Every structure is written in structure tokens, then in C-alpha cells.
Coordinates of C-alpha atoms in Angstrom, one line a residue:
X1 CA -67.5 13.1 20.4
X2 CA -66.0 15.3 22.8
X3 CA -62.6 14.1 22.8
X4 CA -62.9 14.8 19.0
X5 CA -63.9 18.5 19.5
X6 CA -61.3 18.9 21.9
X7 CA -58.4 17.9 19.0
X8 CA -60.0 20.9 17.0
X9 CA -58.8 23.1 20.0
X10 CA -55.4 21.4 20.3
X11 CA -54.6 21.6 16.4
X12 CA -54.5 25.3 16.2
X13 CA -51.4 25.3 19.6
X14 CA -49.7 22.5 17.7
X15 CA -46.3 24.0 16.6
X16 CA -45.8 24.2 13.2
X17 CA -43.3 21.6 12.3
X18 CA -45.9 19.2 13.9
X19 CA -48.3 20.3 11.7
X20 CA -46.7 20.0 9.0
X21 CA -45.7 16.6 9.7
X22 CA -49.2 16.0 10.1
X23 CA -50.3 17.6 6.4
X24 CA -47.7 15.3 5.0
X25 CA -49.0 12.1 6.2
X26 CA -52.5 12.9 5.4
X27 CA -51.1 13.2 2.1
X28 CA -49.8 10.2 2.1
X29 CA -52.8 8.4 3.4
X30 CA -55.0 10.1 0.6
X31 CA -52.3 9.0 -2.2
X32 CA -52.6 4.9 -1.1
X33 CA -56.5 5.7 0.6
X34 CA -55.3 3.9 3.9
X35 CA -54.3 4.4 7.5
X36 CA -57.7 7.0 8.1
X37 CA -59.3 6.1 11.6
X38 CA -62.8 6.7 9.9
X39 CA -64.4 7.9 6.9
X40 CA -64.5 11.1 8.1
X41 CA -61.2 11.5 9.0
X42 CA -60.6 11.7 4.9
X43 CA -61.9 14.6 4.6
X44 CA -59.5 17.4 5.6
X45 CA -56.4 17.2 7.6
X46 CA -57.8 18.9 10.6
X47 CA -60.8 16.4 10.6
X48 CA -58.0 13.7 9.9
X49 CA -56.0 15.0 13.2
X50 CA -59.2 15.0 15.6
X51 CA -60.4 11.4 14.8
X52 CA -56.7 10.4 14.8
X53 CA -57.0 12.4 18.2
X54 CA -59.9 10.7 19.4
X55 CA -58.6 7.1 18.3
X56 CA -55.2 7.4 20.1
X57 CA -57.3 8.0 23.3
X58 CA -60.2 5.6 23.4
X59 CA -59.0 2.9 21.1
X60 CA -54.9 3.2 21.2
X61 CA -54.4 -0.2 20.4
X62 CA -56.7 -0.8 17.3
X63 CA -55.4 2.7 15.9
X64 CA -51.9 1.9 16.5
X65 CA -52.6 -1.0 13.9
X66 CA -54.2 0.7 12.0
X67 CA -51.8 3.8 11.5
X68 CA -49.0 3.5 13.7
X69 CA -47.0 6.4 12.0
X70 CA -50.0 8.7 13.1
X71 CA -50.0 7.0 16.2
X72 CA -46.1 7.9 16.7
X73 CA -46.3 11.4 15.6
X74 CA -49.1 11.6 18.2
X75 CA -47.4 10.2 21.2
X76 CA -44.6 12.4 20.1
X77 CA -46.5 15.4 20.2
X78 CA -48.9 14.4 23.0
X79 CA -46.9 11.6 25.4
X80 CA -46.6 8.4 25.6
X81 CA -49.5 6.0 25.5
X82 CA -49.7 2.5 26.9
X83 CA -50.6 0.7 23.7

């Protein structure tokens, strides 16, 4: 979806340290297999960041339940969300 291909031009302008905290909770989601928004969000940790992306802007409240420390780390990075 679009918002989707917008997060993979937002990942690149993220600062590091937010990247990094993002590498480390997609590891952590591989290691217990939970907390990915899709299926396709398990494949890398850039595809993990745009459907994370995508969720925290179309469906913040089901992806808050689902991963709420990827939801945090977002609204950190990107604002506050009404969820």
C-alpha cells in the first residue's frame, strides 16, 4: 500500500539509534515468532518497519495489541497516536 512504500523512504532518515532499536526488536520477534503485523513483515527488518509503519497508521489500535513495544518505539520516533 502506499503508506507501506512511504515507511521504505522514512527508514533510511531514521537516526541510527532508532534503528537499531528497531533491528533489536525484530530480533526478538523472530526469536519467539510473535508481535509481526503480517507475514510479510517477517521477512527483513526493513519490510518489518514498513508494515509496522503502515499498521500504526491505519489500524493503531489492533497493532498496539498486537506489538505495543513496536507501537511505542514508533510513536516515539513518529508522535503520538490516539490509540
Amino acid at each position: 500500500t502506499l503508506v507501506h512504500e512511504i515507511g521504505h523512504f522514512v527508514f533510511p532518515f531514521l537516526l541510527e539509534k532508532h534503528k537499531t532499536a528497531i533491528r533489536q526488536h525484530f530480533k526478538e520477534c523472530k526469536k519467539k515468532d510473535m508481535g509481526f503485523p503480517t507475514y510479510y513483515s517477517k521477512e527483513n527488518v526493513e519490510e518489518f518497519f514498513c508494515e509496522s509503519y503502515q499498521a500504526f497508521y491505519r489500524r493503531p489500535n489492533a497493532f498496539k495489541k498486537r506489538n505495543k513495544k513496536m507501537f511505542d518505539l514508533l510513536e516515539e520516533f513518529l508522535g503520538k497516536r490516539n490509540a
